Amino acid sequence: MTRQSKHAIVIGAGIGGLVAAARLAHAGMRVTVLERASQPGGKLATVNINGATLDVGPTVFTMRWVFDALFTAIGERFDEHVALAPLTMLARHSWSETERFDLFADVEQSAAAVAQFSGAAEATRFVAFCARAKRIYDTLNLPFIQSAQPSMSRLIASALPGGMLDLSRIAPFRSLWSTLGDYFHDPRLRQLFGRYATYCGGSPWLSPGTLMLVAHVEQSGVWSVRSGMHSVALAVAARAVAQGAEFRYGCAVKEIVTHGGAATGIVLDSGEVIAADVVISNADVAALSSGLLGKSVSTATPRVARSQRSLSAFTLALIGNVSGFPLHRHNVFFCDDYAREFADIRESARLPASPTVYVCAQDRDDTCAAPGAPERLFCIVNAPANGDSHAFTEDETARCEAAVFALFAKHRLHVDFQPENLIAATPNEFAQRFPGTGGALYGRAPHGWLSSFQRPGVRSKVHGLYLAGGSTHPGPGVATAALSGHHAAIEVLKDFS
C-alpha cells in the first residue's frame, strides 16, 4: 500500500492540526481535516465588532523559525503568505501613573532601561538573568523542545553529560518566583518576569524556574502580524488545501473508532463513519481522557485532574477612543497585590478582585502612535478553569469588568466606548469551545518540576492515534503548538515509510 493510499484524519483545525495536515498532504497522504467550527484557527479566533475584526486569542508571535521551516519543507516561503513586522519593544509595563517600564528585544537596551528604572546593580543582575535564560533554552532546545517524545532520561543522557548534578542548570527544582528573587531585588521587576508562568497557564509560585527561558525566546524575536494573528492559521490552512488536504467545517467528531486496539477512523455527530489509517487529535487531551471522544480512547492519554488545569481567562474585546496612557502594541497593567490575584484564582476559584490586565492594542506598533480613530483593544485577565462547574453571573462579570477599568483609570488610561462595541468572554465560553477543559486554555498547568514531562508527546497509548496542539508537548503558544503538529506529522511518516 502506497503512502498516497493511506488516509489520515485530523480532528480540529487549530494550528497544530493545520501544520500536521499540511506536512502529511505534502508527503502524499490523503488528509481530511474535520472542524466543528466554521473556519480554521482553534484558539486563534476572531470576533467582529461594528465591522472590524479583532484577534481574541494568542497575540504574541515568537519562534518564527518554526513557520519558516514548515513553509520551506512544503516548497513555500512563509513571508510570502504572512506579513510580519519585528518589534524592538516587547511590551510596556505600568504599576501606577508614574511607574512605567519598557522591555526591549535588545538586552543592552533593556539593561539601560532597568538601570534607569531600578538602578545599576539591578541592571547587572538583569544581564545575568538573560544569560541564564539563554543557557536554559540552549540546554533544552534540541533534546526537549524539538523532540517529539521527550523523557527525563533522554534529556539527561543527551543534554546534561554531568547527569543529575547538572540538572540544576535548567532550574527545575525551585519555583520561578523563588528563582527570580536571585536576580531581581526590585519587586516590580520580579512581578514582571513572574508573568512568564502565565504564558503557560501557571502561577509563578508553583511553576519551575525553567520558564526563565521565555525571556530568551522573546529576545530572539517578537513580531506583529500585520493582517492579524488569525491570518497565520488561514495561511497554513490554505497551504494544506494547496497540497491536497480536504477540509470539512461544521463537522463535530462524536467518537474515535478503534479495532484491535488501534484507531481506525471516526464517527461524526451526524452518524457518518469515516475510516482512516491514522487519526491525529488536535483536541485538548482532556477531551480524550474524559471520554468525550469515546471510551476506547479514554486511556490514550493521562487524565488531567481539575486541580491540574491551567489558567482560563476573562477577556474583553472592544473598540473605543483611547487617551491618557501611551499604549504600545503589548501592554501590562499590574495590580498592587500579585499574590492575592493568584490566591483568588487557585484557592477561591473566582475572578480576581484586583487583577493584572494585559492589553493588546491591535492598531499600534513600535511607534506607539495612536491610530487617530477608535482602536481595537483586546484585554485579558487570568481566571480559574471552572467554566464547566460554575456559571459566572452577570454580577461577577460586571465586578471584574469594573475592576479592569478602575485599574486603567489608576494608570491614567481612559477608554471611551459604546456598550455595543464590547464583547466579554468568561471561562464558561471557553469551556464550551474546548470541551473537557473547564475553560483551561493551556492544557495541564506547568506546576512542579516534572510538569513538562507530564504533557503527552505526539504518540498516544492507542496505536494509530497521534496527538497535536497546545495541550501536548512542547506546550501552549502558537509556535509550540505548530511544532507539535510538525512532530506528529514526522512520526506518522516514520511509521508509514
CSV table of C-alpha atoms in Angstrom, one decimal:
chain,number,residue,atom,x,y,z
A,1,MET,CA,0.0,0.0,0.0
A,2,THR,CA,1.5,3.3,-1.0
A,3,ARG,CA,1.7,6.3,1.2
A,4,GLN,CA,-0.7,8.1,-1.1
A,5,SER,CA,-3.4,5.5,-0.4
A,6,LYS,CA,-3.1,6.0,3.3
A,7,HIS,CA,-5.8,8.1,4.8
A,8,ALA,CA,-5.1,10.5,7.8
A,9,ILE,CA,-7.9,12.2,9.7
A,10,VAL,CA,-7.1,15.3,11.6
A,11,ILE,CA,-9.6,16.3,14.3
A,12,GLY,CA,-9.5,20.0,14.8
A,13,ALA,CA,-8.2,22.8,12.6
A,14,GLY,CA,-6.2,24.5,15.4
A,15,ILE,CA,-2.6,25.5,14.4
A,16,GLY,CA,-1.2,22.1,15.4
A,17,GLY,CA,-3.7,20.2,13.3
A,18,LEU,CA,-3.2,22.5,10.4
A,19,VAL,CA,0.6,22.1,10.4
A,20,ALA,CA,0.2,18.3,10.6
A,21,ALA,CA,-2.3,18.3,7.7
A,22,ALA,CA,0.0,20.5,5.5
A,23,ARG,CA,3.0,18.3,6.1
A,24,LEU,CA,1.2,15.0,5.6
A,25,ALA,CA,-0.6,16.2,2.4
A,26,HIS,CA,2.7,17.4,1.0
A,27,ALA,CA,4.2,14.0,1.7
A,28,GLY,CA,1.5,12.4,-0.4
A,29,MET,CA,-1.0,11.1,2.2
A,30,ARG,CA,-4.7,11.6,1.7
A,31,VAL,CA,-5.7,14.1,4.5
A,32,THR,CA,-9.2,15.0,5.8
A,33,VAL,CA,-9.4,17.8,8.4
A,34,LEU,CA,-12.7,17.8,10.5
A,35,GLU,CA,-13.5,21.0,12.3
A,36,ARG,CA,-16.8,21.7,14.2
A,37,ALA,CA,-16.3,25.5,13.8
A,38,SER,CA,-17.0,27.3,10.5
A,39,GLN,CA,-13.3,28.3,9.9
A,40,PRO,CA,-9.8,27.2,10.9
A,41,GLY,CA,-7.8,28.6,13.8
A,42,GLY,CA,-8.9,27.0,17.0
A,43,LYS,CA,-7.7,29.4,19.7
A,44,LEU,CA,-6.5,31.8,17.0
A,45,ALA,CA,-10.0,33.1,16.9
A,46,THR,CA,-11.6,36.4,15.9
A,47,VAL,CA,-14.7,38.5,16.7
A,48,ASN,CA,-16.4,41.2,14.6
A,49,ILE,CA,-17.4,44.4,16.3
A,50,ASN,CA,-19.1,47.1,14.2
A,51,GLY,CA,-17.5,45.8,11.0
A,52,ALA,CA,-14.0,45.5,12.5
A,53,THR,CA,-12.2,42.1,13.1
A,54,LEU,CA,-10.3,41.6,16.3
A,55,ASP,CA,-8.0,38.8,17.3
A,56,VAL,CA,-9.3,37.3,20.5
A,57,GLY,CA,-6.7,34.5,21.1
A,58,PRO,CA,-2.9,34.5,21.3
A,59,THR,CA,-1.5,37.9,20.4
A,60,VAL,CA,2.3,37.4,20.7
A,61,PHE,CA,4.2,35.8,17.7
A,62,THR,CA,7.6,34.3,18.5
A,63,MET,CA,9.8,31.5,17.3
A,64,ARG,CA,9.2,32.4,13.7
A,65,TRP,CA,11.7,29.8,12.6
A,66,VAL,CA,9.0,27.1,13.2
A,67,PHE,CA,6.9,28.5,10.4
A,68,ASP,CA,9.8,29.3,8.2
A,69,ALA,CA,10.9,25.7,8.4
A,70,LEU,CA,7.3,24.4,7.8
A,71,PHE,CA,6.8,26.5,4.7
A,72,THR,CA,10.3,25.6,3.4
A,73,ALA,CA,9.5,21.9,3.9
A,74,ILE,CA,6.5,22.2,1.6
A,75,GLY,CA,8.3,24.3,-1.0
A,76,GLU,CA,7.0,27.7,0.0
A,77,ARG,CA,8.1,30.9,1.8
A,78,PHE,CA,6.3,32.0,5.0
A,79,ASP,CA,6.9,35.7,4.4
A,80,GLU,CA,5.2,35.5,1.0
A,81,HIS,CA,1.9,34.5,2.7
A,82,VAL,CA,2.1,36.3,6.1
A,83,ALA,CA,3.4,39.8,6.5
A,84,LEU,CA,5.4,40.3,9.7
A,85,ALA,CA,6.9,43.4,11.4
A,86,PRO,CA,9.6,42.9,14.1
A,87,LEU,CA,9.0,44.7,17.4
A,88,THR,CA,12.0,46.4,19.0
A,89,MET,CA,9.9,47.0,22.2
A,90,LEU,CA,8.5,43.8,23.6
A,91,ALA,CA,6.0,45.3,26.0
A,92,ARG,CA,5.1,48.4,28.0
A,93,HIS,CA,4.5,47.8,31.8
A,94,SER,CA,2.8,50.0,34.3
A,95,TRP,CA,2.4,49.9,38.1
A,96,SER,CA,1.0,53.3,38.6
A,97,GLU,CA,0.5,56.6,36.8
A,98,THR,CA,4.2,57.4,37.4
A,99,GLU,CA,5.9,53.9,37.3
A,100,ARG,CA,6.3,52.6,33.7
A,101,PHE,CA,8.9,50.4,32.2
A,102,ASP,CA,9.6,49.3,28.6
A,103,LEU,CA,11.2,46.0,27.9
A,104,PHE,CA,13.1,45.7,24.6
A,105,ALA,CA,14.3,42.8,22.5
A,106,ASP,CA,17.8,44.1,22.7
A,107,VAL,CA,19.4,43.1,26.0
A,108,GLU,CA,21.7,46.1,26.2
A,109,GLN,CA,18.8,48.5,25.6
A,110,SER,CA,16.7,46.7,28.2
A,111,ALA,CA,19.6,46.8,30.7
A,112,ALA,CA,19.9,50.6,30.2
A,113,ALA,CA,16.1,50.8,30.9
A,114,VAL,CA,16.5,48.7,34.0
A,115,ALA,CA,19.3,50.9,35.3
A,116,GLN,CA,17.2,54.0,34.9
A,117,PHE,CA,14.1,52.3,36.5
A,118,SER,CA,15.8,50.4,39.3
A,119,GLY,CA,19.5,51.2,39.5
A,120,ALA,CA,22.8,49.9,38.1
A,121,ALA,CA,23.0,46.9,40.4
A,122,GLU,CA,19.6,45.7,39.2
A,123,ALA,CA,20.7,46.1,35.6
A,124,THR,CA,23.8,44.0,36.3
A,125,ARG,CA,21.6,41.3,37.7
A,126,PHE,CA,19.2,41.6,34.7
A,127,VAL,CA,22.1,40.8,32.3
A,128,ALA,CA,23.0,37.8,34.4
A,129,PHE,CA,19.3,36.7,34.3
A,130,CYS,CA,19.3,37.0,30.5
A,131,ALA,CA,22.4,34.9,30.2
A,132,ARG,CA,20.9,32.2,32.5
A,133,ALA,CA,17.7,32.2,30.4
A,134,LYS,CA,19.7,31.6,27.2
A,135,ARG,CA,21.6,28.7,28.8
A,136,ILE,CA,18.4,27.1,29.8
A,137,TYR,CA,16.9,27.5,26.3
A,138,ASP,CA,20.1,26.2,24.7
A,139,THR,CA,20.1,23.2,27.0
A,140,LEU,CA,16.5,22.3,26.3
A,141,ASN,CA,16.1,23.3,22.7
A,142,LEU,CA,17.2,20.2,20.8
A,143,PRO,CA,16.7,17.3,23.3
A,144,PHE,CA,13.4,18.6,24.7
A,145,ILE,CA,11.6,21.3,22.8
A,146,GLN,CA,12.4,19.8,19.4
A,147,SER,CA,11.9,16.2,20.5
A,148,ALA,CA,8.6,14.5,19.6
A,149,GLN,CA,8.7,12.3,22.6
A,150,PRO,CA,10.9,13.7,25.3
A,151,SER,CA,11.8,12.0,28.5
A,152,MET,CA,13.9,12.9,31.6
A,153,SER,CA,16.3,10.0,31.0
A,154,ARG,CA,16.9,11.1,27.3
A,155,LEU,CA,17.4,14.7,28.4
A,156,ILE,CA,20.0,13.8,31.0
A,157,ALA,CA,21.8,11.5,28.6
A,158,SER,CA,21.9,13.8,25.6
A,159,ALA,CA,22.0,17.3,27.0
A,160,LEU,CA,23.4,17.0,30.5
A,161,PRO,CA,26.5,14.9,30.4
A,162,GLY,CA,27.1,15.6,34.1
A,163,GLY,CA,23.9,13.8,35.0
A,164,MET,CA,21.6,14.8,37.8
A,165,LEU,CA,24.0,17.2,39.3
A,166,ASP,CA,23.9,19.3,36.1
A,167,LEU,CA,20.1,19.2,36.1
A,168,SER,CA,20.1,22.3,38.2
A,169,ARG,CA,21.3,24.3,35.2
A,170,ILE,CA,17.7,24.3,33.9
A,171,ALA,CA,16.3,25.4,37.3
A,172,PRO,CA,13.5,22.8,37.7
A,173,PHE,CA,13.5,22.4,41.5
A,174,ARG,CA,12.8,25.9,42.6
A,175,SER,CA,9.7,27.9,41.7
A,176,LEU,CA,10.0,30.7,39.1
A,177,TRP,CA,9.1,33.2,41.8
A,178,SER,CA,11.9,32.0,44.1
A,179,THR,CA,14.5,31.9,41.3
A,180,LEU,CA,13.6,35.4,40.1
A,181,GLY,CA,14.5,36.6,43.6
A,182,ASP,CA,18.1,35.8,42.9
A,183,TYR,CA,18.1,38.3,40.0
A,184,PHE,CA,15.6,41.0,40.9
A,185,HIS,CA,15.6,42.8,44.1
A,186,ASP,CA,13.0,45.3,42.8
A,187,PRO,CA,9.7,43.6,43.5
A,188,ARG,CA,8.2,45.3,40.4
A,189,LEU,CA,10.6,43.5,38.0
A,190,ARG,CA,10.2,40.2,39.9
A,191,GLN,CA,6.5,40.6,39.2
A,192,LEU,CA,7.1,41.5,35.6
A,193,PHE,CA,9.2,38.4,34.8
A,194,GLY,CA,6.9,36.2,37.0
A,195,ARG,CA,4.3,36.7,34.3
A,196,TYR,CA,6.2,34.1,32.2
A,197,ALA,CA,4.4,31.4,34.2
A,198,THR,CA,1.1,32.7,33.0
A,199,TYR,CA,2.3,32.3,29.4
A,200,CYS,CA,1.9,28.6,30.1
A,201,GLY,CA,-1.2,29.0,32.3
A,202,GLY,CA,0.5,28.7,35.6
A,203,SER,CA,1.2,30.5,38.9
A,204,PRO,CA,4.8,31.9,39.3
A,205,TRP,CA,4.8,30.5,42.9
A,206,LEU,CA,4.1,26.9,41.6
A,207,SER,CA,5.8,26.8,38.2
A,208,PRO,CA,9.5,25.9,37.9
A,209,GLY,CA,12.3,28.4,37.3
A,210,THR,CA,12.9,26.7,33.9
A,211,LEU,CA,10.3,29.1,32.5
A,212,MET,CA,13.0,31.8,32.6
A,213,LEU,CA,13.8,30.6,29.1
A,214,VAL,CA,10.8,32.6,27.9
A,215,ALA,CA,12.9,35.7,28.3
A,216,HIS,CA,15.4,34.4,25.7
A,217,VAL,CA,12.6,33.3,23.3
A,218,GLU,CA,11.2,36.9,23.3
A,219,GLN,CA,14.7,38.4,23.0
A,220,SER,CA,15.2,36.2,19.9
A,221,GLY,CA,12.3,38.0,18.2
A,222,VAL,CA,8.7,39.1,18.7
A,223,TRP,CA,6.7,40.1,15.6
A,224,SER,CA,3.4,41.8,14.9
A,225,VAL,CA,1.3,40.1,12.3
A,226,ARG,CA,0.1,42.9,10.0
A,227,SER,CA,-3.1,41.1,9.0
A,228,GLY,CA,-3.8,39.7,12.4
A,229,MET,CA,-2.9,36.5,14.2
A,230,HIS,CA,-5.7,34.6,12.6
A,231,SER,CA,-4.1,35.1,9.2
A,232,VAL,CA,-1.4,32.7,10.3
A,233,ALA,CA,-4.0,29.9,10.6
A,234,LEU,CA,-5.6,30.9,7.3
A,235,ALA,CA,-2.2,30.8,5.6
A,236,VAL,CA,-1.3,27.3,6.9
A,237,ALA,CA,-4.8,26.1,6.0
A,238,ALA,CA,-4.5,27.4,2.5
A,239,ARG,CA,-1.2,25.7,2.1
A,240,ALA,CA,-2.7,22.4,3.3
A,241,VAL,CA,-5.5,22.7,0.8
A,242,ALA,CA,-3.0,23.5,-2.0
A,243,GLN,CA,-1.2,20.3,-1.1
A,244,GLY,CA,-4.4,18.3,-1.5
A,245,ALA,CA,-5.9,18.2,2.0
A,246,GLU,CA,-9.7,18.2,2.3
A,247,PHE,CA,-11.3,20.4,5.0
A,248,ARG,CA,-14.8,19.8,6.3
A,249,TYR,CA,-16.2,22.6,8.6
A,250,GLY,CA,-19.2,22.3,10.8
A,251,CYS,CA,-18.3,18.6,11.4
A,252,ALA,CA,-18.2,17.6,15.1
A,253,VAL,CA,-16.5,14.3,15.9
A,254,LYS,CA,-18.5,12.1,18.2
A,255,GLU,CA,-16.1,9.2,18.6
A,256,ILE,CA,-12.8,7.9,17.6
A,257,VAL,CA,-13.3,4.3,16.4
A,258,THR,CA,-10.8,1.6,17.3
A,259,HIS,CA,-10.4,-2.1,16.3
A,260,GLY,CA,-7.9,-4.5,17.8
A,261,GLY,CA,-6.5,-1.7,20.0
A,262,ALA,CA,-5.8,0.6,17.0
A,263,ALA,CA,-7.5,3.8,15.8
A,264,THR,CA,-9.4,3.0,12.6
A,265,GLY,CA,-11.5,6.1,12.0
A,266,ILE,CA,-14.1,8.4,13.4
A,267,VAL,CA,-17.9,8.8,13.8
A,268,LEU,CA,-19.4,12.3,13.3
A,269,ASP,CA,-22.3,13.7,15.3
A,270,SER,CA,-24.3,13.1,12.2
A,271,GLY,CA,-23.7,9.4,12.4
A,272,GLU,CA,-21.4,9.3,9.4
A,273,VAL,CA,-18.5,6.9,9.8
A,274,ILE,CA,-15.1,7.8,8.1
A,275,ALA,CA,-12.4,5.1,8.0
A,276,ALA,CA,-8.8,6.1,8.3
A,277,ASP,CA,-5.3,4.6,8.8
A,278,VAL,CA,-4.2,7.4,11.0
A,279,VAL,CA,-6.1,9.7,13.4
A,280,ILE,CA,-4.4,12.9,14.7
A,281,SER,CA,-6.3,14.5,17.5
A,282,ASN,CA,-5.8,18.3,17.8
A,283,ALA,CA,-8.4,18.5,20.5
A,284,ASP,CA,-7.3,19.2,24.1
A,285,VAL,CA,-6.1,16.0,25.6
A,286,ALA,CA,-8.6,16.4,28.4
A,287,ALA,CA,-11.4,15.7,25.9
A,288,LEU,CA,-9.7,12.4,25.2
A,289,SER,CA,-9.1,11.3,28.7
A,290,SER,CA,-12.6,12.4,29.9
A,291,GLY,CA,-14.2,10.1,27.3
A,292,LEU,CA,-15.7,12.8,25.1
A,293,LEU,CA,-14.2,11.2,22.0
A,294,GLY,CA,-15.2,7.6,23.0
A,295,LYS,CA,-14.5,5.1,25.8
A,296,SER,CA,-12.0,3.2,23.7
A,297,VAL,CA,-9.5,6.1,23.6
A,298,SER,CA,-10.2,7.5,27.1
A,299,THR,CA,-6.9,5.8,28.3
A,300,ALA,CA,-4.9,7.1,25.3
A,301,THR,CA,-3.5,10.0,27.5
A,302,PRO,CA,-3.2,10.5,31.2
A,303,ARG,CA,-6.2,12.1,32.8
A,304,VAL,CA,-5.9,15.8,33.8
A,305,ALA,CA,-7.4,16.4,37.2
A,306,ARG,CA,-9.3,19.6,37.9
A,307,SER,CA,-6.6,20.7,40.3
A,308,GLN,CA,-4.0,20.2,37.4
A,309,ARG,CA,-5.8,22.5,35.0
A,310,SER,CA,-4.1,25.6,33.7
A,311,LEU,CA,-5.5,29.1,33.9
A,312,SER,CA,-8.5,30.2,32.0
A,313,ALA,CA,-9.3,33.8,31.2
A,314,PHE,CA,-11.9,36.7,31.4
A,315,THR,CA,-11.5,38.7,28.2
A,316,LEU,CA,-12.8,42.0,26.9
A,317,ALA,CA,-12.7,42.8,23.1
A,318,LEU,CA,-13.7,46.3,22.4
A,319,ILE,CA,-13.4,49.3,20.1
A,320,GLY,CA,-13.0,52.7,21.6
A,321,ASN,CA,-11.2,56.0,21.8
A,322,VAL,CA,-8.1,55.9,24.0
A,323,SER,CA,-6.4,58.8,25.9
A,324,GLY,CA,-4.1,59.5,28.7
A,325,PHE,CA,-1.7,56.5,28.6
A,326,PRO,CA,0.7,56.0,25.6
A,327,LEU,CA,-0.2,52.4,24.7
A,328,HIS,CA,2.3,50.2,22.9
A,329,ARG,CA,1.1,47.1,20.9
A,330,HIS,CA,1.6,44.9,24.1
A,331,ASN,CA,0.9,46.4,27.5
A,332,VAL,CA,0.6,45.1,31.0
A,333,PHE,CA,-1.1,46.9,33.9
A,334,PHE,CA,-0.1,45.4,37.2
A,335,CYS,CA,-2.3,45.1,40.3
A,336,ASP,CA,-0.9,46.0,43.7
A,337,ASP,CA,-1.1,42.5,45.3
A,338,TYR,CA,0.1,39.9,42.9
A,339,ALA,CA,-0.1,37.0,45.4
A,340,ARG,CA,-3.7,37.8,46.2
A,341,GLU,CA,-4.6,37.7,42.5
A,342,PHE,CA,-3.4,34.1,42.3
A,343,ALA,CA,-5.0,33.2,45.6
A,344,ASP,CA,-8.3,34.4,44.3
A,345,ILE,CA,-7.9,32.2,41.2
A,346,ARG,CA,-6.5,29.0,42.6
A,347,GLU,CA,-7.7,28.9,46.2
A,348,SER,CA,-11.0,30.7,45.9
A,349,ALA,CA,-11.8,29.7,42.3
A,350,ARG,CA,-13.1,33.2,41.5
A,351,LEU,CA,-12.3,36.0,39.2
A,352,PRO,CA,-9.6,38.2,40.9
A,353,ALA,CA,-10.9,41.1,42.8
A,354,SER,CA,-7.9,43.1,41.8
A,355,PRO,CA,-6.5,41.7,38.5
A,356,THR,CA,-3.4,42.3,36.4
A,357,VAL,CA,-4.6,43.2,32.9
A,358,TYR,CA,-2.8,42.6,29.6
A,359,VAL,CA,-3.9,44.8,26.7
A,360,CYS,CA,-3.1,44.2,23.0
A,361,ALA,CA,-3.6,47.5,21.1
A,362,GLN,CA,-4.0,45.9,17.7
A,363,ASP,CA,-3.7,49.1,15.7
A,364,ARG,CA,-0.4,50.1,17.2
A,365,ASP,CA,3.2,49.1,16.5
A,366,ASP,CA,6.7,50.2,17.7
A,367,THR,CA,5.9,53.9,17.1
A,368,CYS,CA,3.2,53.7,19.8
A,369,ALA,CA,1.3,56.2,17.7
A,370,ALA,CA,-2.5,56.3,18.2
A,371,PRO,CA,-4.4,55.4,15.0
A,372,GLY,CA,-6.3,58.7,15.1
A,373,ALA,CA,-9.7,56.9,15.3
A,374,PRO,CA,-11.4,54.4,17.6
A,375,GLU,CA,-9.0,51.5,18.0
A,376,ARG,CA,-9.2,47.8,18.6
A,377,LEU,CA,-8.3,46.6,22.1
A,378,PHE,CA,-8.1,43.0,23.5
A,379,CYS,CA,-7.8,42.7,27.3
A,380,ILE,CA,-7.0,39.5,29.2
A,381,VAL,CA,-7.5,38.8,32.9
A,382,ASN,CA,-6.3,35.5,34.4
A,383,ALA,CA,-9.2,33.3,35.6
A,384,PRO,CA,-9.9,29.9,37.1
A,385,ALA,CA,-10.7,27.0,34.8
A,386,ASN,CA,-14.0,26.1,36.4
A,387,GLY,CA,-16.3,27.0,33.5
A,388,ASP,CA,-17.8,23.6,33.5
A,389,SER,CA,-18.8,23.7,37.2
A,390,HIS,CA,-19.6,27.3,37.9
A,391,ALA,CA,-21.9,29.6,36.0
A,392,PHE,CA,-20.4,33.1,36.1
A,393,THR,CA,-23.2,35.5,36.9
A,394,GLU,CA,-23.7,39.0,35.4
A,395,ASP,CA,-22.8,40.5,38.8
A,396,GLU,CA,-19.4,38.6,38.8
A,397,THR,CA,-18.5,39.6,35.3
A,398,ALA,CA,-19.7,43.2,35.9
A,399,ARG,CA,-17.4,43.4,39.0
A,400,CYS,CA,-14.4,42.1,37.1
A,401,GLU,CA,-15.1,44.4,34.2
A,402,ALA,CA,-15.4,47.4,36.6
A,403,ALA,CA,-12.1,46.3,38.3
A,404,VAL,CA,-10.4,46.3,34.8
A,405,PHE,CA,-11.5,49.9,34.0
A,406,ALA,CA,-10.7,51.1,37.6
A,407,LEU,CA,-7.2,49.8,37.1
A,408,PHE,CA,-6.9,51.6,33.8
A,409,ALA,CA,-8.1,54.8,35.4
A,410,LYS,CA,-5.5,54.5,38.1
A,411,HIS,CA,-2.8,54.2,35.4
A,412,ARG,CA,-4.3,57.2,33.5
A,413,LEU,CA,-5.6,55.1,30.7
A,414,HIS,CA,-9.1,56.2,29.6
A,415,VAL,CA,-11.1,54.3,27.1
A,416,ASP,CA,-14.3,55.8,25.7
A,417,PHE,CA,-16.6,53.3,24.0
A,418,GLN,CA,-20.2,52.4,23.4
A,419,PRO,CA,-21.6,49.3,25.2
A,420,GLU,CA,-22.5,47.6,21.9
A,421,ASN,CA,-18.8,47.8,21.0
A,422,LEU,CA,-17.6,45.5,23.8
A,423,ILE,CA,-17.7,41.7,23.9
A,424,ALA,CA,-16.8,39.8,27.1
A,425,ALA,CA,-15.9,36.2,27.5
A,426,THR,CA,-15.7,34.1,30.7
A,427,PRO,CA,-14.4,30.6,31.4
A,428,ASN,CA,-17.9,29.4,30.6
A,429,GLU,CA,-17.5,30.3,26.9
A,430,PHE,CA,-14.0,28.8,26.8
A,431,ALA,CA,-15.3,25.6,28.4
A,432,GLN,CA,-18.0,25.3,25.7
A,433,ARG,CA,-15.5,26.0,22.9
A,434,PHE,CA,-12.9,23.5,24.3
A,435,PRO,CA,-14.8,20.5,25.8
A,436,GLY,CA,-13.3,18.7,28.7
A,437,THR,CA,-11.1,21.6,29.8
A,438,GLY,CA,-13.4,23.7,32.1
A,439,GLY,CA,-12.0,26.6,30.1
A,440,ALA,CA,-8.3,25.9,30.7
A,441,LEU,CA,-6.5,27.5,27.8
A,442,TYR,CA,-3.1,25.9,28.2
A,443,GLY,CA,-3.7,22.2,28.9
A,444,ARG,CA,-2.1,21.0,32.1
A,445,ALA,CA,-0.7,23.7,34.5
A,446,PRO,CA,3.1,23.9,34.5
A,447,HIS,CA,3.3,23.3,38.2
A,448,GLY,CA,6.1,21.2,39.7
A,449,TRP,CA,9.5,20.2,38.4
A,450,LEU,CA,8.1,17.2,36.4
A,451,SER,CA,5.2,19.1,34.8
A,452,SER,CA,6.9,19.5,31.5
A,453,PHE,CA,7.3,15.7,31.2
A,454,GLN,CA,3.7,15.0,32.2
A,455,ARG,CA,2.4,16.6,28.9
A,456,PRO,CA,1.8,13.8,26.4
A,457,GLY,CA,4.1,13.6,23.4
A,458,VAL,CA,2.7,13.0,19.9
A,459,ARG,CA,2.3,9.2,20.3
A,460,SER,CA,-0.7,8.2,22.4
A,461,LYS,CA,-1.2,4.9,24.1
A,462,VAL,CA,-3.5,3.8,21.2
A,463,HIS,CA,-1.8,2.6,18.1
A,464,GLY,CA,-2.5,4.9,15.1
A,465,LEU,CA,-3.7,7.8,17.3
A,466,TYR,CA,-1.4,10.7,17.4
A,467,LEU,CA,-1.6,14.0,19.3
A,468,ALA,CA,-1.1,17.7,18.5
A,469,GLY,CA,-2.0,21.0,19.9
A,470,GLY,CA,-1.1,23.3,22.8
A,471,SER,CA,-2.1,20.7,25.5
A,472,THR,CA,0.6,18.4,24.2
A,473,HIS,CA,4.4,18.7,24.2
A,474,PRO,CA,6.1,21.1,23.8
A,475,GLY,CA,3.3,23.2,25.3
A,476,PRO,CA,1.0,26.2,24.7
A,477,GLY,CA,1.6,29.0,22.3
A,478,VAL,CA,1.2,29.5,18.6
A,479,ALA,CA,4.7,28.3,17.6
A,480,THR,CA,5.0,25.5,20.1
A,481,ALA,CA,1.5,24.2,19.1
A,482,ALA,CA,2.7,24.3,15.5
A,483,LEU,CA,5.8,22.4,16.5
A,484,SER,CA,3.6,19.7,18.0
A,485,GLY,CA,1.8,19.3,14.6
A,486,HIS,CA,5.2,19.1,12.9
A,487,HIS,CA,6.3,16.4,15.4
A,488,ALA,CA,3.0,14.5,14.8
A,489,ALA,CA,3.5,14.5,11.0
A,490,ILE,CA,7.1,13.4,11.2
A,491,GLU,CA,6.2,10.5,13.5
A,492,VAL,CA,3.3,9.4,11.2
A,493,LEU,CA,5.6,9.5,8.2
A,494,LYS,CA,8.2,7.4,10.0
A,495,ASP,CA,5.6,4.8,10.8
A,496,PHE,CA,4.5,4.6,7.2
A,497,SER,CA,7.9,4.8,5.5
